[in-house]
XYZ file of C-alpha atoms in Angstrom:
603
model
C -33.027 24.978 53.532
C -30.368 22.432 52.531
C -30.193 19.241 54.642
C -27.403 16.666 54.582
C -28.409 13.023 54.737
C -25.425 11.552 56.596
C -26.614 8.046 55.816
C -26.240 8.775 52.102
C -22.814 10.283 52.704
C -21.667 7.202 54.631
C -22.982 4.900 51.917
C -21.215 6.952 49.231
C -17.969 6.870 51.198
C -18.321 3.125 51.662
C -18.747 2.670 47.921
C -15.768 4.869 47.141
C -13.673 3.003 49.715
C -14.681 -0.281 48.134
C -13.676 0.999 44.703
C -10.269 2.007 45.991
C -9.923 -1.380 47.697
C -10.695 -3.089 44.394
C -8.152 -0.819 42.724
C -5.523 -1.820 45.284
C -6.217 -5.547 44.919
C -6.090 -5.333 41.140
C -2.866 -3.355 41.232
C -1.255 -5.992 43.435
C -2.568 -8.753 41.195
C -1.222 -6.984 38.133
C 2.195 -6.757 39.767
C 2.282 -10.528 40.133
C 2.393 -10.878 36.355
C 5.809 -9.326 36.267
C 8.497 -11.967 36.675
C 12.235 -11.821 36.870
C 12.377 -13.736 33.579
C 11.032 -10.757 31.657
C 13.557 -8.410 33.207
C 16.316 -10.855 32.343
C 15.101 -11.233 28.769
C 14.837 -7.461 28.333
C 18.316 -6.980 29.784
C 19.792 -9.619 27.484
C 18.186 -8.072 24.413
C 19.379 -4.591 25.289
C 22.883 -5.877 26.041
C 23.054 -7.647 22.680
C 21.941 -4.455 20.918
C 24.525 -2.361 22.765
C 27.310 -4.856 22.089
C 26.481 -4.839 18.395
C 26.255 -1.045 18.506
C 29.878 -0.784 19.618
C 30.917 -3.116 16.816
C 28.930 -1.052 14.323
C 30.541 2.151 15.541
C 33.980 0.628 15.014
C 32.993 -0.442 11.494
C 31.573 2.964 10.595
C 34.563 4.840 11.990
C 37.405 2.518 10.985
C 36.403 0.219 8.120
C 35.115 3.027 5.913
C 36.335 6.572 5.346
C 33.956 8.945 7.120
C 32.692 11.618 4.698
C 33.770 15.184 5.400
C 31.959 17.506 7.780
C 31.290 19.810 4.862
C 29.423 17.017 3.104
C 27.627 16.114 6.334
C 26.389 19.678 6.750
C 25.218 19.665 3.144
C 23.294 16.400 3.467
C 21.771 15.942 6.928
C 18.820 18.307 6.496
C 17.885 17.284 2.953
C 14.574 15.665 2.127
C 14.435 12.318 0.347
C 13.416 14.149 -2.818
C 16.466 16.408 -2.566
C 18.748 13.435 -1.913
C 17.488 11.750 -5.069
C 18.272 14.913 -7.027
C 21.748 14.963 -5.478
C 22.366 11.359 -6.493
C 21.466 12.177 -10.087
C 23.720 15.239 -10.071
C 26.613 13.194 -8.611
C 26.787 15.614 -5.678
C 27.429 12.674 -3.350
C 27.388 8.892 -3.423
C 24.888 6.420 -2.028
C 27.435 5.232 0.502
C 28.162 8.819 1.602
C 24.498 9.270 2.522
C 24.066 5.903 4.232
C 27.327 6.338 6.134
C 26.445 9.789 7.446
C 22.883 8.898 8.409
C 24.063 5.695 10.079
C 26.415 7.709 12.284
C 23.685 10.248 12.995
C 21.093 7.567 13.785
C 23.511 5.794 16.100
C 24.357 9.013 17.950
C 20.761 10.251 18.109
C 19.620 6.791 19.163
C 21.893 7.007 22.189
C 20.689 10.496 23.096
C 16.943 9.990 22.544
C 16.505 6.223 22.944
C 14.687 6.223 19.613
C 16.112 3.079 18.018
C 15.920 -0.644 18.701
C 17.880 -2.798 16.244
C 20.533 -1.359 13.940
C 21.700 -2.604 10.532
C 24.178 0.059 9.496
C 26.780 -2.443 8.281
C 24.341 -4.186 5.943
C 23.043 -0.818 4.737
C 26.450 0.594 3.881
C 27.394 -2.601 2.030
C 24.231 -2.261 -0.036
C 25.046 1.392 -0.717
C 28.555 0.448 -1.859
C 26.997 -2.016 -4.309
C 24.766 0.761 -5.640
C 27.797 2.984 -6.113
C 29.376 0.288 -8.279
C 26.178 -0.199 -10.257
C 25.365 3.478 -10.554
C 25.900 3.715 -14.299
C 23.413 0.899 -14.842
C 20.971 2.232 -12.260
C 20.894 5.671 -13.841
C 19.344 4.194 -16.975
C 16.318 3.059 -15.012
C 13.349 5.407 -15.075
C 12.210 7.318 -12.021
C 9.010 5.294 -12.011
C 10.970 2.056 -11.634
C 13.232 3.074 -8.774
C 11.505 5.790 -6.798
C 13.674 5.524 -3.666
C 17.046 4.442 -5.024
C 19.641 4.788 -2.257
C 17.333 6.490 0.261
C 17.868 5.328 3.880
C 14.617 4.443 5.645
C 13.886 3.725 9.289
C 11.295 1.104 10.178
C 8.942 0.932 13.149
C 9.597 -2.085 15.371
C 6.357 -3.653 14.194
C 6.997 -4.153 10.498
C 8.581 -7.486 9.668
C 12.176 -7.233 8.505
C 14.328 -10.254 7.800
C 16.618 -10.962 10.738
C 14.923 -8.468 13.067
C 12.372 -8.780 15.856
C 8.980 -7.137 15.498
C 8.691 -6.706 19.242
C 6.145 -3.860 19.410
C 7.473 -3.131 22.888
C 6.554 -6.631 24.084
C 9.410 -8.359 25.893
C 8.124 -11.809 24.927
C 8.635 -10.909 21.249
C 12.374 -10.392 21.722
C 14.650 -12.947 20.058
C 11.922 -13.904 17.579
C 13.398 -12.561 14.335
C 11.339 -12.477 11.157
C 12.349 -14.899 8.426
C 11.419 -12.530 5.620
C 10.498 -8.929 4.939
C 6.887 -7.851 5.243
C 5.221 -6.915 1.975
C 5.266 -3.163 2.686
C 9.005 -3.263 3.340
C 9.582 -5.524 0.346
C 7.831 -2.990 -1.894
C 10.059 -0.165 -0.651
C 13.242 -2.204 -1.043
C 12.239 -3.019 -4.615
C 12.109 0.729 -5.236
C 15.708 1.041 -4.040
C 15.138 2.064 -0.406
C 17.731 0.896 2.124
C 16.343 0.004 5.589
C 19.090 0.781 8.083
C 17.539 1.063 11.552
C 14.413 0.114 13.500
C 12.629 2.431 15.896
C 11.141 2.184 19.348
C 7.474 1.991 20.287
C 5.200 1.680 23.305
C 4.473 -1.697 24.850
C 1.572 -3.055 22.743
C 1.149 0.357 21.069
C -2.108 1.773 22.435
C -1.193 5.215 23.852
C 0.568 8.307 22.430
C 3.895 7.658 24.134
C 6.964 5.458 23.566
C 8.262 3.305 26.409
C 8.833 -0.385 27.111
C 10.780 -2.699 29.392
C 13.491 -3.592 26.882
C 14.460 -0.306 25.265
C 13.032 2.167 27.754
C 11.575 5.603 27.152
C 12.122 7.629 23.986
C 12.401 11.385 24.492
C 11.361 14.257 22.267
C 14.320 15.781 20.366
C 12.904 19.276 20.925
C 12.641 18.851 24.706
C 13.888 15.773 26.547
C 11.327 16.298 29.336
C 8.523 15.641 26.841
C 7.318 12.610 24.941
C 7.863 12.082 21.234
C 4.341 10.659 21.003
C 3.432 7.176 19.928
C 3.114 4.578 19.070
C 5.374 5.413 16.101
C 7.264 7.646 18.503
C 10.732 6.322 17.737
C 10.155 7.332 14.133
C 9.041 10.814 15.157
C 12.060 11.327 17.419
C 14.643 10.000 14.954
C 13.218 11.966 12.037
C 12.751 15.086 14.141
C 16.450 15.037 15.048
C 17.369 14.351 11.408
C 18.641 10.853 12.112
C 16.620 9.383 9.254
C 15.302 10.561 5.910
C 12.080 8.563 5.660
C 10.248 6.445 8.212
C 7.517 3.820 8.071
C 4.969 3.659 10.887
C 1.421 2.541 11.595
C -1.657 4.414 12.793
C -4.832 3.225 14.547
C -5.694 6.384 16.492
C -2.991 8.884 15.607
C 0.165 6.792 15.951
C 1.767 8.403 12.888
C 0.173 11.836 13.108
C 0.762 12.515 16.817
C 4.547 11.850 16.658
C 4.657 14.001 13.504
C 2.908 16.825 15.391
C 4.998 16.446 18.562
C 8.327 16.191 16.692
C 7.873 18.697 13.864
C 7.797 16.330 10.872
C 5.318 15.231 8.207
C 3.141 12.149 8.589
C 0.336 10.526 6.625
C -2.302 7.901 7.435
C -3.759 6.447 4.211
C -7.327 5.267 3.772
C -7.673 1.849 5.462
C -7.706 -0.870 2.838
C -5.582 1.007 0.332
C -2.168 -0.167 1.601
C -1.430 -3.776 2.519
C -0.934 -4.869 6.101
C 0.709 -8.170 5.170
C 3.910 -8.600 7.130
C 2.903 -6.224 9.907
C 3.226 -7.450 13.483
C 0.041 -7.483 15.547
C 0.245 -6.986 19.334
C -2.056 -9.930 19.943
C -1.463 -13.646 20.372
C -0.773 -15.493 17.107
C -0.205 -12.121 15.406
C -3.902 -11.828 14.553
C -6.377 -9.209 15.747
C -10.075 -9.987 15.953
C -11.403 -6.420 15.947
C -11.525 -5.085 12.389
C -13.949 -2.179 12.443
C -11.287 0.343 13.456
C -8.327 -0.580 11.297
C -4.664 0.268 11.650
C -2.895 1.457 8.519
C 0.734 1.622 7.437
C 1.988 5.047 6.436
C 5.074 7.228 5.988
C 6.754 9.940 8.050
C 9.277 12.299 6.491
C 10.600 15.799 5.913
C 8.303 16.871 3.081
C 4.996 15.973 1.483
C 6.760 14.903 -1.704
C 8.686 12.369 0.386
C 5.424 10.915 1.693
C 4.170 10.705 -1.882
C 7.280 8.764 -2.934
C 6.401 6.138 -0.340
C 2.753 6.014 -1.386
C 3.735 5.577 -5.039
C 6.183 2.841 -4.027
C 3.428 0.980 -2.191
C 0.839 1.289 -4.953
C 2.430 -1.139 -7.388
C 0.920 -4.206 -9.114
C 2.861 -6.551 -6.825
C 0.920 -5.288 -3.792
C -2.448 -6.149 -5.329
C -1.118 -9.451 -6.648
C -0.010 -10.535 -3.182
C -2.895 -9.041 -1.189
C -6.228 -9.771 -2.842
C -8.173 -8.071 -0.044
C -7.177 -4.585 -1.201
C -9.040 -2.137 -3.382
C -7.006 -1.823 -6.573
C -6.653 1.936 -6.777
C -3.396 3.093 -8.419
C -1.750 6.387 -7.526
C -3.478 9.335 -9.235
C -0.690 11.802 -9.832
C -2.904 14.217 -11.752
C -5.015 14.733 -8.614
C -1.965 15.349 -6.441
C -0.431 17.828 -8.886
C -3.650 19.630 -9.839
C -3.557 23.321 -8.910
C -6.344 24.549 -11.171
C -9.324 23.193 -9.228
C -9.923 25.310 -6.160
C -11.409 23.418 -3.245
C -13.943 24.206 -0.560
C -12.257 23.361 2.718
C -13.806 23.236 6.169
C -11.859 23.980 9.312
C -12.265 23.875 13.050
C -9.907 25.162 15.715
C -11.342 23.134 18.573
C -13.913 20.435 19.219
C -16.544 20.085 21.937
C -14.617 17.351 23.738
C -11.111 18.764 24.266
C -10.367 22.470 23.867
C -7.262 23.059 21.762
C -4.379 25.064 23.220
C -3.690 28.604 21.941
C -0.765 27.492 19.769
C -2.812 24.711 18.169
C -5.625 27.173 17.429
C -3.216 29.676 15.868
C -1.647 26.954 13.726
C -5.030 26.152 12.172
C -5.794 29.830 11.572
C -2.391 30.255 9.903
C -3.213 27.337 7.627
C -6.628 28.819 6.855
C -5.039 32.144 5.852
C -2.504 30.356 3.653
C -5.170 28.355 1.834
C -7.322 31.429 1.249
C -4.324 33.216 -0.231
C -3.959 30.263 -2.604
C -7.510 30.793 -3.829
C -9.358 28.070 -1.924
C -12.668 28.723 -0.203
C -12.236 27.998 3.499
C -15.273 27.937 5.786
C -15.823 27.061 9.410
C -17.009 23.510 10.042
C -18.337 22.550 13.448
C -17.712 18.915 14.375
C -20.682 17.494 16.214
C -20.866 15.054 19.092
C -17.143 14.478 19.494
C -17.810 12.969 22.901
C -19.816 10.312 21.058
C -16.855 9.675 18.759
C -14.529 9.241 21.745
C -17.003 6.914 23.441
C -17.475 4.795 20.315
C -13.761 4.569 19.570
C -12.863 3.598 23.133
C -15.805 1.229 23.577
C -15.151 -0.666 20.353
C -11.434 -1.166 20.963
C -12.032 -2.145 24.604
C -15.177 -4.198 24.017
C -13.462 -7.340 25.310
C -12.472 -5.589 28.530
C -8.947 -5.404 27.016
C -8.577 -9.145 27.653
C -6.891 -9.869 24.307
C -4.587 -6.916 24.860
C -3.496 -8.346 28.224
C -3.065 -11.845 26.810
C -0.641 -10.461 24.233
C 1.722 -9.496 27.058
C 2.259 -13.233 27.650
C 2.662 -12.608 31.370
C 4.692 -9.404 31.252
C 3.747 -6.630 33.660
C 1.572 -3.956 32.105
C 3.364 -0.661 31.530
C 2.350 1.903 34.152
C 1.067 4.207 31.414
C -1.906 1.871 31.033
C -2.831 1.863 34.739
C -5.869 4.117 34.453
C -7.318 2.294 31.462
C -6.653 -1.076 33.081
C -8.355 -0.135 36.335
C -11.308 1.390 34.508
C -11.716 -1.800 32.489
C -11.796 -3.870 35.683
C -14.547 -1.969 37.490
C -17.429 -4.386 38.142
C -20.370 -3.830 35.818
C -22.807 -3.170 38.659
C -20.545 -0.413 40.053
C -19.809 1.325 36.767
C -23.012 3.447 36.512
C -22.696 4.584 40.117
C -19.050 5.547 39.729
C -19.854 7.449 36.526
C -22.578 9.338 38.377
C -20.214 10.254 41.201
C -17.548 11.415 38.745
C -20.085 13.560 36.919
C -21.326 15.121 40.165
C -17.799 16.119 41.189
C -17.135 17.726 37.790
C -15.306 14.879 36.040
C -17.782 14.201 33.234
C -15.039 13.350 30.739
C -13.491 10.810 33.088
C -16.980 9.392 33.593
C -17.346 8.875 29.848
C -14.021 7.020 29.684
C -15.005 4.809 32.626
C -18.318 4.120 30.918
C -16.576 3.195 27.666
C -13.896 0.672 28.578
C -15.842 -2.200 30.117
C -16.386 -5.602 28.516
C -19.459 -5.873 26.267
C -21.882 -8.606 25.360
C -22.159 -9.531 21.688
C -25.445 -7.651 21.305
C -23.975 -4.483 22.814
C -20.896 -4.715 20.606
C -23.015 -4.981 17.464
C -25.003 -1.971 18.652
C -21.729 -0.045 18.934
C -20.817 -0.923 15.348
C -24.266 0.116 14.155
C -23.921 3.400 16.036
C -20.446 3.937 14.578
C -21.789 3.530 11.038
C -24.613 5.973 11.705
C -22.140 8.454 13.188
C -19.926 8.203 10.096
C -22.927 8.610 7.789
C -24.021 11.753 9.638
C -20.504 13.229 9.546
C -20.123 12.585 5.811
C -23.624 13.927 5.107
C -22.802 17.075 7.069
C -19.682 17.611 4.953
C -21.604 16.972 1.743
C -24.415 19.340 2.746
C -21.814 22.083 3.151
C -20.008 21.078 -0.084
C -16.780 20.503 1.837
C -13.937 18.643 0.114
C -11.430 18.476 2.979
C -11.084 19.456 6.634
C -8.297 21.323 8.435
C -8.028 20.830 12.198
C -5.515 20.659 15.039
C -3.355 17.540 14.992
C -3.815 17.283 18.756
C -5.258 19.502 21.439
C -1.801 20.131 22.933
C 1.911 20.350 22.199
C 4.036 17.372 23.252
C 3.087 16.134 26.722
C 5.500 15.715 29.570
C 6.452 12.077 30.095
C 3.775 9.785 31.614
C 0.911 12.244 31.051
C -0.365 10.236 28.093
C -2.091 7.924 30.586
C -4.521 10.792 31.204
C -4.163 13.149 28.262
C -4.892 10.561 25.595
C -8.273 12.320 25.723
C -6.670 15.141 23.689
C -6.292 12.672 20.800
C -9.913 13.191 19.749
C -8.508 15.221 16.848
C -6.821 12.167 15.323
C -8.942 9.206 16.419
C -12.026 10.702 14.772
C -10.502 10.002 11.348
C -9.717 6.406 12.270
C -13.354 6.043 13.256
C -14.445 7.564 9.928
C -11.864 5.680 7.798
C -10.639 9.004 6.372
C -7.107 9.549 5.065
C -5.361 12.212 7.138
C -1.941 13.810 7.392
C 0.008 16.294 9.485
C 2.070 19.268 8.313
C 4.361 21.161 10.742
C 3.567 24.883 10.605
C 4.841 26.712 13.694
C 6.172 26.520 17.256
C 4.616 27.599 20.542
C 5.091 31.307 21.237
C 5.891 32.892 24.586
C 2.343 34.162 25.169
C 0.815 30.758 24.300
C 2.189 28.878 27.320
C -1.228 28.738 28.958
C -4.396 26.690 28.868
C -8.000 26.929 29.999
C -11.343 25.418 29.090
C -14.929 25.272 30.298
C -14.539 21.845 31.921
C -12.034 22.874 34.592
C -11.507 19.244 35.554
C -8.450 17.092 36.238
C -7.665 16.900 32.512
C -7.718 20.702 32.347
C -5.112 20.946 35.086
C -2.827 18.428 33.376
C -3.253 20.188 30.030
C -2.282 23.477 31.663
C 0.880 21.867 33.028
C 1.777 20.686 29.507
C 1.446 24.198 28.106
C 3.690 25.674 30.791
C 7.264 26.105 29.535
C 6.237 24.816 26.105
C 7.759 27.711 24.168
C 9.471 26.406 21.048
C 7.617 23.092 20.859
C 6.559 22.280 17.277
C 2.910 22.469 16.269
C 1.323 20.877 13.222
C -2.056 20.990 11.537
C -4.062 18.075 10.229
C -5.620 17.683 6.792
C -8.323 15.020 6.332
C -10.586 14.010 3.480
C -13.159 11.506 2.311
C -12.141 7.833 2.014
C -9.974 7.096 -1.052
C -9.130 10.787 -1.522
C -5.548 10.335 -0.312
C -4.066 12.269 -3.240
C -6.298 15.263 -2.560
C -5.296 15.310 1.117
C -1.619 15.144 0.181
C -2.116 17.879 -2.410
C -3.331 20.333 0.233
C -0.566 19.229 2.599
C 1.911 20.086 -0.160
C 0.304 23.479 -0.768
C 0.466 24.294 2.943
C 4.089 23.178 3.090
C 5.085 25.366 0.144
C 3.158 28.385 1.413
C 4.133 28.274 5.106
C 7.644 26.813 4.685
C 8.287 25.611 8.222
C 12.081 25.253 8.472
C 12.845 25.123 12.191
C 14.871 22.283 13.665
C 15.436 21.164 17.243
C 18.795 22.250 18.619
C 19.742 18.586 18.956
C 19.568 18.085 15.181
C 22.066 20.881 14.630
C 24.380 19.950 17.505
C 24.925 16.273 16.661
C 28.645 15.640 16.243
C 29.481 12.361 14.525
C 33.208 13.058 14.366
C 34.121 12.496 18.018
């Protein structure tokens, strides 16, 4: 017979009540950080942007002749590679392209909230100079000027002369950079023209884009959904065809998730291959102390060849001359272009931590079929202990109890998207095991793991985490080697684009991307399909609160873009991009959001 010990029940209720009391006190305390000064500063910055925007619109409409609609319709959906071919064929001028994309970016920026600072006037002046110098420029070899005349958008983290690198932090407004960061400098030297900067999440640690100054960025495919993050402004602007190439950063999926959510291509290089000099850091003094899980700069675009153009532009002698910390590994074009060697590729449609939605599963299976038709051997690969990967990733990045993260706000109120992580990080150490036990008993084992992971650590415990991370990576690599696997195909995320604010819970679906940050693998995303009518559903074996939120995301998701992820061993960036290119050519995803087609720059 089952007996209830009411004393135990009362004690449990008392503990739970205490936890909620602590939560309330901490929430109130957190609210005290937010001062009127930050609101005023954010308002002033936004007002200055909007005032300049009106001036820019007048310049674009009145100071220069707007190219014809026929030319606009010819240009707006071209890749960077196709634009370069058009320049050579004299199909259009550099200023035509910059002018049209400036008007599109301005219009799309208003509709999606994707952009921060705009430099269309400077960009069109530069393009006019290129038009005048075109005869001279055409004598330069492709290898010298890989991106001549191509407009590029830049994440609001990468230093650009005269622009803030705010990273969604209000305190970073009105602190313009005095020079271009090295990554941007390298692209400009290849002829690229930076013309607009894109929005990001406050301090950039969740897959969404929202901050006090510029507000929330919406997904161009569905305004009720997020564009992802933290390079979400890039994803939204590129998805709506407001930019040709974008530069973002990735520490857990911040390039790949926006690419997946917005139907574009994105690539995270091997950490240590591309410089991070001149990249803003959302920490005090622009320096981060945690270096075991490293952010990397990478491109987003409309084709794999476009991503390769950026990689080749980065991998120049000047980068290694200025950043001695890097491995000097030039671009290996023969590996990227090789089609004779057939590879053995592993794939998985779901992991044991977060079940992928039906559309994400189908996308992987479509990619598997395509690769088999191309002659590759594709075998199932079962990722092991993904819950361990999530725990390690979260524990390492939050090992200081997110204290340095909070200090970087410089007193600004924490964005509400971080509420759950903040509260979990503030649970007293002595209560944490008990709360995890209670969560597990009531069927919330995944929430229990997150709560267990985000608390502050002692030095010994942190070093143990790093040791465990290295062992985990060794086991993963050994498993791939034992199965003779060259690359892995997987979902880019467990879900299509979330509805706004759900990233505070559904960041758990990012296990598919963060694993490759933990492993230091290069990884990229290729758009392959959209959600079908019969795929607007979700279920898993957990049946917990995350399951319910995931099901709500899949409802009414028909038409949302879905990508697949390709990942490979460290330093095998060219091989990853090769398979991305083969998938692109075989599947030929061509769909655009309605917004991209409906943009009218002539009224």
